[in-house]
Coordinates of C-alpha atoms and ligand atoms in Angstrom, one line a residue:
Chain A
X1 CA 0.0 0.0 0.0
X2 CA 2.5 2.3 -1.2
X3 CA -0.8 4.5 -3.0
X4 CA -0.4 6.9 -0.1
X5 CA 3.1 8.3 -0.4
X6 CA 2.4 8.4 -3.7
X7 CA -1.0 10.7 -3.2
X8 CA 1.2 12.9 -1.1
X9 CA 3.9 13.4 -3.5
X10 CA 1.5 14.2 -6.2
X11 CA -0.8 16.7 -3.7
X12 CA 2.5 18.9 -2.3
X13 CA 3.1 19.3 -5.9
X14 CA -0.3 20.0 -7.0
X15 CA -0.8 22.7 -3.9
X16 CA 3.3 24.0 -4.9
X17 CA 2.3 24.9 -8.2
X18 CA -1.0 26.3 -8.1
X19 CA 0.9 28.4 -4.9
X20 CA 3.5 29.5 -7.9
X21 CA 0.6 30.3 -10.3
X22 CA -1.0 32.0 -7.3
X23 CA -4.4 30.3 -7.5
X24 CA -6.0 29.9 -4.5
X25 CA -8.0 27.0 -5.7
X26 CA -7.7 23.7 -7.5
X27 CA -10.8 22.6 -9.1
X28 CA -9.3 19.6 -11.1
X29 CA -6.4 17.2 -11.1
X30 CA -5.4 14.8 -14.0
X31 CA -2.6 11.9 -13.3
X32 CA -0.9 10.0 -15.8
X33 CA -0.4 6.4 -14.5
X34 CA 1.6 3.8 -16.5
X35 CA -0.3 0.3 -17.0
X36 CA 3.5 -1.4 -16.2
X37 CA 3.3 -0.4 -12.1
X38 CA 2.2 -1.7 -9.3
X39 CA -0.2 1.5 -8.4
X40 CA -3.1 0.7 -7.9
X41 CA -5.9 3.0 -9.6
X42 CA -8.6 2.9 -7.4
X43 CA -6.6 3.0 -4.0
X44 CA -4.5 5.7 -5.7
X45 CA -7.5 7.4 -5.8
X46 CA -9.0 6.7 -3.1
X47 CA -5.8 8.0 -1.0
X48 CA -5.5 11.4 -3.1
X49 CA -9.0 12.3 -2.7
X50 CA -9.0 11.8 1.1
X51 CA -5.6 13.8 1.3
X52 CA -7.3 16.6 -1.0
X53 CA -9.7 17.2 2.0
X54 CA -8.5 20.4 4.5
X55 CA -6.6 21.9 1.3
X56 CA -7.6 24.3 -1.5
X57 CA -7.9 21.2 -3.8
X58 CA -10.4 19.8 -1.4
X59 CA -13.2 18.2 -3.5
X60 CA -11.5 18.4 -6.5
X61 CA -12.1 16.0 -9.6
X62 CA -9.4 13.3 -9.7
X63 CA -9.1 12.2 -13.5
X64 CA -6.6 9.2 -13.7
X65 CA -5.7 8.4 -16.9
X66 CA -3.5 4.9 -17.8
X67 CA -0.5 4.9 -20.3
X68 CA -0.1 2.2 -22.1
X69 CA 3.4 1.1 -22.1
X70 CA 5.6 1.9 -25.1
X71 CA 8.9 0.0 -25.9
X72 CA 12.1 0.6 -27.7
X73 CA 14.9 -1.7 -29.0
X74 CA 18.5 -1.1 -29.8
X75 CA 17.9 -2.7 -33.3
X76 CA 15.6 0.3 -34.1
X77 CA 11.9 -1.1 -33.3
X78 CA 9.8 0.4 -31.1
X79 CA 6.1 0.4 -30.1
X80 CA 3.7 -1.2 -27.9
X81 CA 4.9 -4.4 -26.5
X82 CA 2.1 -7.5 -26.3
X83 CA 0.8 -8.7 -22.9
X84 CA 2.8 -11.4 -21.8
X85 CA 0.5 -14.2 -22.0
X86 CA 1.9 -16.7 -19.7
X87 CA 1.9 -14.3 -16.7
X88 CA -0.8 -14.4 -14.1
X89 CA -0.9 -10.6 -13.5
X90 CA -0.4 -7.6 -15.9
X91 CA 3.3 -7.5 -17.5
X92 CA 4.4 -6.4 -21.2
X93 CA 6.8 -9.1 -23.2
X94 CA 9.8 -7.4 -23.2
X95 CA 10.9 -9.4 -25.8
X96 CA 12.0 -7.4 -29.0
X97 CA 9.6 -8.2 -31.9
X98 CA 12.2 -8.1 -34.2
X99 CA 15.4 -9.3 -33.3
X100 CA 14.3 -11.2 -30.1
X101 CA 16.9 -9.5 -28.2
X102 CA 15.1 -7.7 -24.7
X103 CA 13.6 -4.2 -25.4
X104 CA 13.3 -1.2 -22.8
X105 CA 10.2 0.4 -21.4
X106 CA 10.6 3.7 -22.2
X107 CA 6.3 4.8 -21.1
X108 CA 4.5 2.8 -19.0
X109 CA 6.5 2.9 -15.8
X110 CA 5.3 6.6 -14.7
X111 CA 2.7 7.9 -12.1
X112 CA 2.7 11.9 -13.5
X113 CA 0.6 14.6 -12.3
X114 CA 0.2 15.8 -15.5
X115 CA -1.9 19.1 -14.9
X116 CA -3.9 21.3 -12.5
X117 CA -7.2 22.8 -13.1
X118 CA -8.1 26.2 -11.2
X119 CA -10.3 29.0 -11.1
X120 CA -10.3 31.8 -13.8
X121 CA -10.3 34.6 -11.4
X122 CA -6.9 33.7 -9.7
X123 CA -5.7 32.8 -12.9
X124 CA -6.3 36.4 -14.0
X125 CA -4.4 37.8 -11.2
X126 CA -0.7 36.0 -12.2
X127 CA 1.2 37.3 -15.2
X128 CA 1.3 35.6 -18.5
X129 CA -0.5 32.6 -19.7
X130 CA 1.6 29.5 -20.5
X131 CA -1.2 27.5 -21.5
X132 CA -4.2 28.3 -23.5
X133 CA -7.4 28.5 -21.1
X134 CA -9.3 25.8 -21.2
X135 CA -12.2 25.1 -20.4
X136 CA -14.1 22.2 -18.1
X137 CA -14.5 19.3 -19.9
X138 CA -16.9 16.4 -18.6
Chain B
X1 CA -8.0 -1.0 7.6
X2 CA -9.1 -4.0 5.5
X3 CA -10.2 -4.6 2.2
X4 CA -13.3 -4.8 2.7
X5 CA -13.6 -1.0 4.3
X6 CA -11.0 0.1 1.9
X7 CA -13.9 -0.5 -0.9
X8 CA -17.2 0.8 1.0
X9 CA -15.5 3.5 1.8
X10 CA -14.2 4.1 -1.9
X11 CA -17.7 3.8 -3.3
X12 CA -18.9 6.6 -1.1
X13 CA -16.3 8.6 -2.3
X14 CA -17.9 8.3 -5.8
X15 CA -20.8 8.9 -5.3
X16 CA -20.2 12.1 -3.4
X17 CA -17.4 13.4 -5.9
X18 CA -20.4 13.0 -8.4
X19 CA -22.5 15.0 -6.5
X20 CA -20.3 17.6 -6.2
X21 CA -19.7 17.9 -10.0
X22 CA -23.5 17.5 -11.0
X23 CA -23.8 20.9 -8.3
X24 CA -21.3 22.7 -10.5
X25 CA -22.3 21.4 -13.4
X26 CA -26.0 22.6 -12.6
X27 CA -24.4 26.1 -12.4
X28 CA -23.2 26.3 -15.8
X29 CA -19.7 26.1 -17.1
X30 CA -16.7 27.3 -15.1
X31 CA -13.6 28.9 -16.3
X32 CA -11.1 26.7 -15.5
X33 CA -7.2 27.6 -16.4
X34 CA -5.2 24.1 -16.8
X35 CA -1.5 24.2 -16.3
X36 CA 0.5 21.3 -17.5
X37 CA -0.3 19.5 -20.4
X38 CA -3.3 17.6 -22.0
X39 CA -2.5 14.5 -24.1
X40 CA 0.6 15.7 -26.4
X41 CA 4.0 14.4 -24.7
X42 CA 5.5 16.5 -27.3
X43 CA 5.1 20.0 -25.3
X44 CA 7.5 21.0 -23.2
X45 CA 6.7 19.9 -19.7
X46 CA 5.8 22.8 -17.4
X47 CA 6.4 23.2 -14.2
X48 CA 3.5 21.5 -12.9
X49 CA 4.1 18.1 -14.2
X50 CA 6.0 16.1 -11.8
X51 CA 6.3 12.1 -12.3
X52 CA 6.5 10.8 -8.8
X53 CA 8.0 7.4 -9.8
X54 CA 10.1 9.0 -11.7
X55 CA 11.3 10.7 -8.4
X56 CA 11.5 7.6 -6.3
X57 CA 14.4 6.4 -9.6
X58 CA 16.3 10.0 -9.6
X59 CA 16.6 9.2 -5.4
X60 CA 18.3 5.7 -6.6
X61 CA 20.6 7.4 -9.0
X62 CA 21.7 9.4 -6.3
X63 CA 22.1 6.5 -3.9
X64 CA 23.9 4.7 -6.5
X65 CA 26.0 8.3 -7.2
X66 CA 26.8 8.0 -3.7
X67 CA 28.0 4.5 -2.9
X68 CA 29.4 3.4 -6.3
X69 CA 30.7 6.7 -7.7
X70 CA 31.8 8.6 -4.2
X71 CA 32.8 5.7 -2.2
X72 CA 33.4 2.9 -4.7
X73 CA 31.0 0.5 -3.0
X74 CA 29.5 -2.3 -4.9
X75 CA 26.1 -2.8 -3.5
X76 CA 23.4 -5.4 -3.7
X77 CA 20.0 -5.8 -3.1
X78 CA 18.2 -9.2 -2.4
X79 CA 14.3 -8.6 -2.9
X80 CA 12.0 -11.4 -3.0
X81 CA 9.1 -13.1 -0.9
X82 CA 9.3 -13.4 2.8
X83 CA 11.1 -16.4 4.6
X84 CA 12.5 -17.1 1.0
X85 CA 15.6 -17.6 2.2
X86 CA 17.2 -13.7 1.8
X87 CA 18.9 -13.7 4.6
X88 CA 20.6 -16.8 4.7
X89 CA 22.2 -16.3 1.3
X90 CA 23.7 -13.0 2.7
X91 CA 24.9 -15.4 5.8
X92 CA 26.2 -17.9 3.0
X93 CA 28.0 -14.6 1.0
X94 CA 29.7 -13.4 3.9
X95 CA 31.3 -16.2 4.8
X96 CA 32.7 -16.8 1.2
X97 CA 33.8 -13.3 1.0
X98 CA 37.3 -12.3 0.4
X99 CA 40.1 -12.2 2.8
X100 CA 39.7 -8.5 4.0
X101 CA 36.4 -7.7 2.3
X102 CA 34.7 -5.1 4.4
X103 CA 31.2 -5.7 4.5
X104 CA 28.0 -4.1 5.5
X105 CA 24.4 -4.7 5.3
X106 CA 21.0 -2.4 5.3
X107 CA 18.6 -4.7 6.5
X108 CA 14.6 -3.9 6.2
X109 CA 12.1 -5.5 8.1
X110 CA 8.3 -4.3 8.9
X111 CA 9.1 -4.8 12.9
X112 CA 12.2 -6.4 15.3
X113 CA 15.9 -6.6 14.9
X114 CA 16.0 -10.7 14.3
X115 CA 17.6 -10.6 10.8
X116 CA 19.6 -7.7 11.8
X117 CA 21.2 -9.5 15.0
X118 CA 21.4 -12.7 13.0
X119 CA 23.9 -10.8 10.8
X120 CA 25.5 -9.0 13.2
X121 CA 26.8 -12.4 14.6
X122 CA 29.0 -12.9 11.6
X123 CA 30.9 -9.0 12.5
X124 CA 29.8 -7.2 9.9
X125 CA 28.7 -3.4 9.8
X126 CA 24.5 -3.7 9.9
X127 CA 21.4 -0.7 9.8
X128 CA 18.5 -1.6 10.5
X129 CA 15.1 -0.3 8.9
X130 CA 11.7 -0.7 10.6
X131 CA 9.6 -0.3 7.8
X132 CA 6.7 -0.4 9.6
X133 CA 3.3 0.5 7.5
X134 CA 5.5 1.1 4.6
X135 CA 5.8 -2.8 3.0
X136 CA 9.0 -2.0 1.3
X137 CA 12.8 0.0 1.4
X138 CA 12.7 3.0 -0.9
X139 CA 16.2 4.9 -2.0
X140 CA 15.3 8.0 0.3
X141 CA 15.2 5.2 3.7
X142 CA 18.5 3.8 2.3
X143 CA 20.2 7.1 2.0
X144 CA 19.4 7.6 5.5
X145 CA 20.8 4.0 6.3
X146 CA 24.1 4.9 5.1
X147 CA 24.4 7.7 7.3
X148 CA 25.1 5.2 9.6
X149 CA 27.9 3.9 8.2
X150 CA 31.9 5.1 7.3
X151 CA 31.2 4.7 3.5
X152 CA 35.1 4.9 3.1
X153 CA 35.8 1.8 5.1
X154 CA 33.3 -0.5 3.0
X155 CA 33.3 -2.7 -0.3
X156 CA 30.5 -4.0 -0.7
X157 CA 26.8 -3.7 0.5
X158 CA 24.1 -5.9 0.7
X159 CA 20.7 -4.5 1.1
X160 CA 18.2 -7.1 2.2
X161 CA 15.0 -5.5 1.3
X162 CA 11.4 -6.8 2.9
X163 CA 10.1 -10.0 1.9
X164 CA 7.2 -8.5 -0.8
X165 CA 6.8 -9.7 -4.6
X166 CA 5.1 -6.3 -5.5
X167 CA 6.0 -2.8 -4.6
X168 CA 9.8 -3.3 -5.1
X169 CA 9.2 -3.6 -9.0
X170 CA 8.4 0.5 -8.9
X171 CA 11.2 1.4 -6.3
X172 CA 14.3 0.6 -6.8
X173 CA 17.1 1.6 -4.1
X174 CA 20.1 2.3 -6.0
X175 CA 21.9 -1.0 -6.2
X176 CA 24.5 -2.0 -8.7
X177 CA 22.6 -5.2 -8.7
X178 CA 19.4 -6.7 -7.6
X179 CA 19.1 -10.5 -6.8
X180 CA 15.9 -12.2 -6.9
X181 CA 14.9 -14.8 -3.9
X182 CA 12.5 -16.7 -5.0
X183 CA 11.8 -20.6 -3.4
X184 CA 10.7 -23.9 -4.4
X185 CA 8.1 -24.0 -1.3
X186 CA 6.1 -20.9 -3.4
X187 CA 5.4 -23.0 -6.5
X188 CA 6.7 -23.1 -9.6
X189 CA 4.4 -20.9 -10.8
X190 CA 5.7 -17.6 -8.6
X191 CA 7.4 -16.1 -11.4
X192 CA 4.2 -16.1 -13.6
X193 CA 2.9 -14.4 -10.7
X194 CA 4.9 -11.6 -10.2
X195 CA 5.9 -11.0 -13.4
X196 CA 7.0 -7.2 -13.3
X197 CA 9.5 -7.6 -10.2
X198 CA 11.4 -10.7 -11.9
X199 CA 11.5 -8.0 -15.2
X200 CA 13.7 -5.5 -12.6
X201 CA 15.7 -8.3 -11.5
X202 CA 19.7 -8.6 -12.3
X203 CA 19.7 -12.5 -11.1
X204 CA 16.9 -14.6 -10.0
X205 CA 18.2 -17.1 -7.6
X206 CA 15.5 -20.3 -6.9
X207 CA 16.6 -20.9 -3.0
X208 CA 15.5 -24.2 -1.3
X209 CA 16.3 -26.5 -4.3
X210 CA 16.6 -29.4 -2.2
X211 CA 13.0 -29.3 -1.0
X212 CA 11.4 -29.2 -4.7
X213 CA 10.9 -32.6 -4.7
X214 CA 9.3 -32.7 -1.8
X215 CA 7.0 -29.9 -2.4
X216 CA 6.3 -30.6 -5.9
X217 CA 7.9 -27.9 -7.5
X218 CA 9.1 -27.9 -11.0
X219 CA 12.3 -25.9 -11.1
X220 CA 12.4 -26.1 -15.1
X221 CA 9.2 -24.6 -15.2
X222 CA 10.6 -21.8 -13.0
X223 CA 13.4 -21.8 -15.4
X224 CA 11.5 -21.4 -18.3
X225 CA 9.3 -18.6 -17.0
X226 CA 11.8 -16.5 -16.3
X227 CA 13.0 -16.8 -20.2
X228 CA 9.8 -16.0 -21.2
X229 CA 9.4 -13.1 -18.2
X230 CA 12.4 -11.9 -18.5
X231 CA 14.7 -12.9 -21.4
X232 CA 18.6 -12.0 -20.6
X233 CA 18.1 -13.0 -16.9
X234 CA 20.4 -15.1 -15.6
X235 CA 18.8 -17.8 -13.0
X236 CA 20.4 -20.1 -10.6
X237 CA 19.1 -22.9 -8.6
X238 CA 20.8 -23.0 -4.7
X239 CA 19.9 -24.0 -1.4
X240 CA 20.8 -21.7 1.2
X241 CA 20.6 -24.1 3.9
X242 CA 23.4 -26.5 2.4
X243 CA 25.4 -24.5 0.8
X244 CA 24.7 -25.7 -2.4
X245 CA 25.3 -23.4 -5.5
X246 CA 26.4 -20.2 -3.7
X247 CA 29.4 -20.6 -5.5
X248 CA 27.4 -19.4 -8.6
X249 CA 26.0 -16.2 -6.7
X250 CA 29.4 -15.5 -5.6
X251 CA 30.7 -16.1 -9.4
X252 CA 27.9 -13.9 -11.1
X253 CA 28.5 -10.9 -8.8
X254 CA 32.4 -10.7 -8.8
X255 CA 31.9 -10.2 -12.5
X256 CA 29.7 -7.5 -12.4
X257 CA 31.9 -6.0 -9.8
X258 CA 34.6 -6.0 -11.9
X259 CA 32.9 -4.2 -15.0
X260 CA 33.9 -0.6 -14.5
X261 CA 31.2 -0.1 -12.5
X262 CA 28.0 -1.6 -12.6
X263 CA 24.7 0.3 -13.2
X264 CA 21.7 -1.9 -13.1
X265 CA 19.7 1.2 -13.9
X266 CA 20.9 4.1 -16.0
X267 CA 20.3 6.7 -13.5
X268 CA 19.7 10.0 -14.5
X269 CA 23.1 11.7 -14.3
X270 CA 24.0 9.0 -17.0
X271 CA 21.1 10.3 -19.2
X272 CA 17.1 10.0 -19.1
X273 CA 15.2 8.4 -16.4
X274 CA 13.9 5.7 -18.3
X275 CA 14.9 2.0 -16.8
X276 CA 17.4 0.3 -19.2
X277 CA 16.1 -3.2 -18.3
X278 CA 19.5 -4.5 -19.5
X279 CA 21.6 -7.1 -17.1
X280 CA 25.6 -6.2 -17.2
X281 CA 24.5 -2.6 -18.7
X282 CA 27.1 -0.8 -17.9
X283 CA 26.6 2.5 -18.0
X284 CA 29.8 4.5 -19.3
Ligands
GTP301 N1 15.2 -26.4 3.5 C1 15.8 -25.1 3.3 N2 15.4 -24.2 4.1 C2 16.0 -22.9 3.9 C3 16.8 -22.7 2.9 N3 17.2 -21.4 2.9 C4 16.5 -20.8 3.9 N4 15.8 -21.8 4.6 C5 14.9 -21.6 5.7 O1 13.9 -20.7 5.4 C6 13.6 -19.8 6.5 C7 13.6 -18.4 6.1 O2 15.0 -18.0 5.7 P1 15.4 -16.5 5.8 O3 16.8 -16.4 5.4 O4 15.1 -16.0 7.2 O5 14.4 -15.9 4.8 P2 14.2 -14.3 4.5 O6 13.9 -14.2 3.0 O7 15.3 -13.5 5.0 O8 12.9 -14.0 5.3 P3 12.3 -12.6 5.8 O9 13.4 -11.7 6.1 O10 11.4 -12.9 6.9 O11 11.4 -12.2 4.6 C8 14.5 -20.2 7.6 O12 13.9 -21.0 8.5 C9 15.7 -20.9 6.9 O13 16.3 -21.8 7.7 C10 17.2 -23.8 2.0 O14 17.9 -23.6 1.0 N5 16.6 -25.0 2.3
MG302 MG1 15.3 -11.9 6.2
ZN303 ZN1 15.1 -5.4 -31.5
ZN304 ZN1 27.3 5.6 -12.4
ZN305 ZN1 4.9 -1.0 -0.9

């Protein structure tokens, strides 16, 4: 049950970075989380939205999206390796397509906070935009 | 908290989290600013973006800067299930170490000092970590380990980690090498089962060979599971207990030893922070 430290890290850097875009609000969170780890999605979730509670990102939507995991090979190849059929639990063949020789995950093996959603108004009161505004999708 | 609660408690979550966003909904649309990125990995990442795994590797790099690059230690990790025999092949390696090899050991455990003392009986340097809720080491526990040590006095460190066939696969410590402890009285089909760990390990080692007979346990099909898991793993079939096939262990380290220096990882002072899965990689 490592899904807490992980919620943790991801909140101080949520709250860090809406502090350096001074927003006092965070309406929305997306994470990236690769398919290749062992975090779990819903106890991941579960543990940020209970850690969101008592800060300005209290109540805010938790969108997880997975990555699928993308290989690469020293002969060149690269793409989305299979699902290793003999295993019991979720693990990509690593097994180069190609030349047979053992590839490298190179996606996959991440668990990203990947952006912050907040309110117009503090977004109006910080300098310029690096982003285009966007607005709530559902 | 169990399972059980774990899930009940989840599904109230949902349903309140919808309720909240059907009240903003109802109240029209909200301008939202988003900072970071939406689905194109090509953008530059911003500021906001941080990969927390990827984190938990840049600490291992570090711990690997520290020991292999500052202080010329060769370190290795033994990961694997509980009671699967780590600790006794770290008893067996000590006692086949070199004349004047200065040893010392991190040891994890989720409560008590019993493997720590049992190693402490053969005089070498030990740290102990209560993991306590945490069920595994991660690099930023094993830096503080090595505080307690005189990095300049050691050659090589072993860093028992706690007996778990999961979480280690996303943390790795910083370890030239990882060994995998896996035993006959788990099956034969424990690899299948953990799939992603064997896929960060350097070695698997099948401990308790001489009770696969009596438990059943196919080690070929072990063997051949870890071809198929993992293809470029070395594996090799010992028992702990009698001393039988240490030798190997002892041979398959002292040759990654000797490479310049061994990186099981390519941490990120050598380059990205993506995992070269690669056993003997070695880095520059
Ligand atoms: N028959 C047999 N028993 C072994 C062998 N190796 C270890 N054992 C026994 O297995 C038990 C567990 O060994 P440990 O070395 O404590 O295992 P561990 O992986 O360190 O266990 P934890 O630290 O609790 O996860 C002990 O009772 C050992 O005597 C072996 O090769 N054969
Ligand atoms: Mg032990
Ligand atoms: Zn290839
Ligand atoms: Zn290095
Ligand atoms: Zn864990």
């Amino acid at each position: 049950m490592h899904e807490l430290s992980i919620a943790t890290g991801i909140l101080d850097r949520a709250l860090s970075a809406a502090e350096a875009h001074g927003a006092d609000r965070i309406e929305a969170l997306r994470i990236e989380l690769g398919e290749a780890t062992h975090v779990n999605q819903r106890q991941l979730r579960f543990c940020l939205e209970t850690s969101l509670e008592g800060t300005i990102a209290a109540g805010a939507r938790v969108r997880i999206d997975e990555i699928t995991p993308q290989a690469a090979c020293d002969c060149g190849w690269n793409g989305r390796p299979q699902t290793l059929e003999i295993a019991l639990s979720y693990a990509p063949d690593v097994r180069c397509p190609e030349c047979d020789s053992r590839a490298t995950l190179v996606r996959g093996r991440e668990c990203r906070l990947a952006s912050i959603d907040v309110p117009d108004e503090a977004y109006r009161s910080t300098e310029t935009p690096e982003t285009t505004p966007t607005e709530r999708q559902t | 908290m169990t399972y059980h609660t774990t899930m009940s408690r989840l599904r109230q979550l949902d349903s309140r989290f919808e309720r909240i966003f059907g009240t903003l909904l109802g109240l029209g649309p909200l301008r939202l600013h988003r900072f970071g990125h939406d689905h194109d990995h090509d953008e530059p990442a911003s500021d906001v973006e941080a990969d927390v795994l990827a984190e938990v590797r840049e600490r291992a790099g570090d711990v690997h800067e520290r020991l292999s690059h500052e202080h010329d230690v060769f370190a290795v990790e033994l990961a694997g299930s509980t009671g699967g025999g780590k600790t006794m092949l770290i008893e067996r390696l000590i006692e086949r170490a070199d004349e004047g090899e200065r040893i010392g050991v991190v040891v994890g455990d989720v409560t008590g000092e019993d493997d720590a003392e049992r190693l402490r009986a053969h005089g070498v340097a030990v740290e102990n970590i209560n993991t306590g809720r945490e069920c595994h080491l991660d690099p930023m526990v094993v830096a503080e380990a090595l505080d307690g040590f005189d990095l300049e006095e050691l050659d090589t460190l072993y860093i028992e980690n706690v007996g778990n066939m999961v979480c280690p696969a996303d943390f790795p410590l910083g370890a030239n090498r990882r060994v995998l402890v896996v035993s006959t009285t788990e099956g034969d089909d424990v690899v299948r089962k953990h799939p992603m760990l064997v896929q960060t390990a350097d070695v698997v080692v099948v401990n308790k060979v001489d009770l696969a007979d009596a438990v059943g346990t196919s080690v070929e099909r072990i063997r051949s599971d870890v071809g198929a898991v993992s293809p470029e793993t070395p594996m090799l079939e010992i028992a702990a207990k009698t001393g039988q096939g240490i030798d190997g262990v002892v041979d398959v380290l002292d040759e990654s030893r000797t490479e310049h220096h061994s990186h099981r990882t390519a941490p990120p002072h050598h380059g990205d922070d993506t995992e070269s899965n690669h056993t003997g990689d070695s880095g520059h």
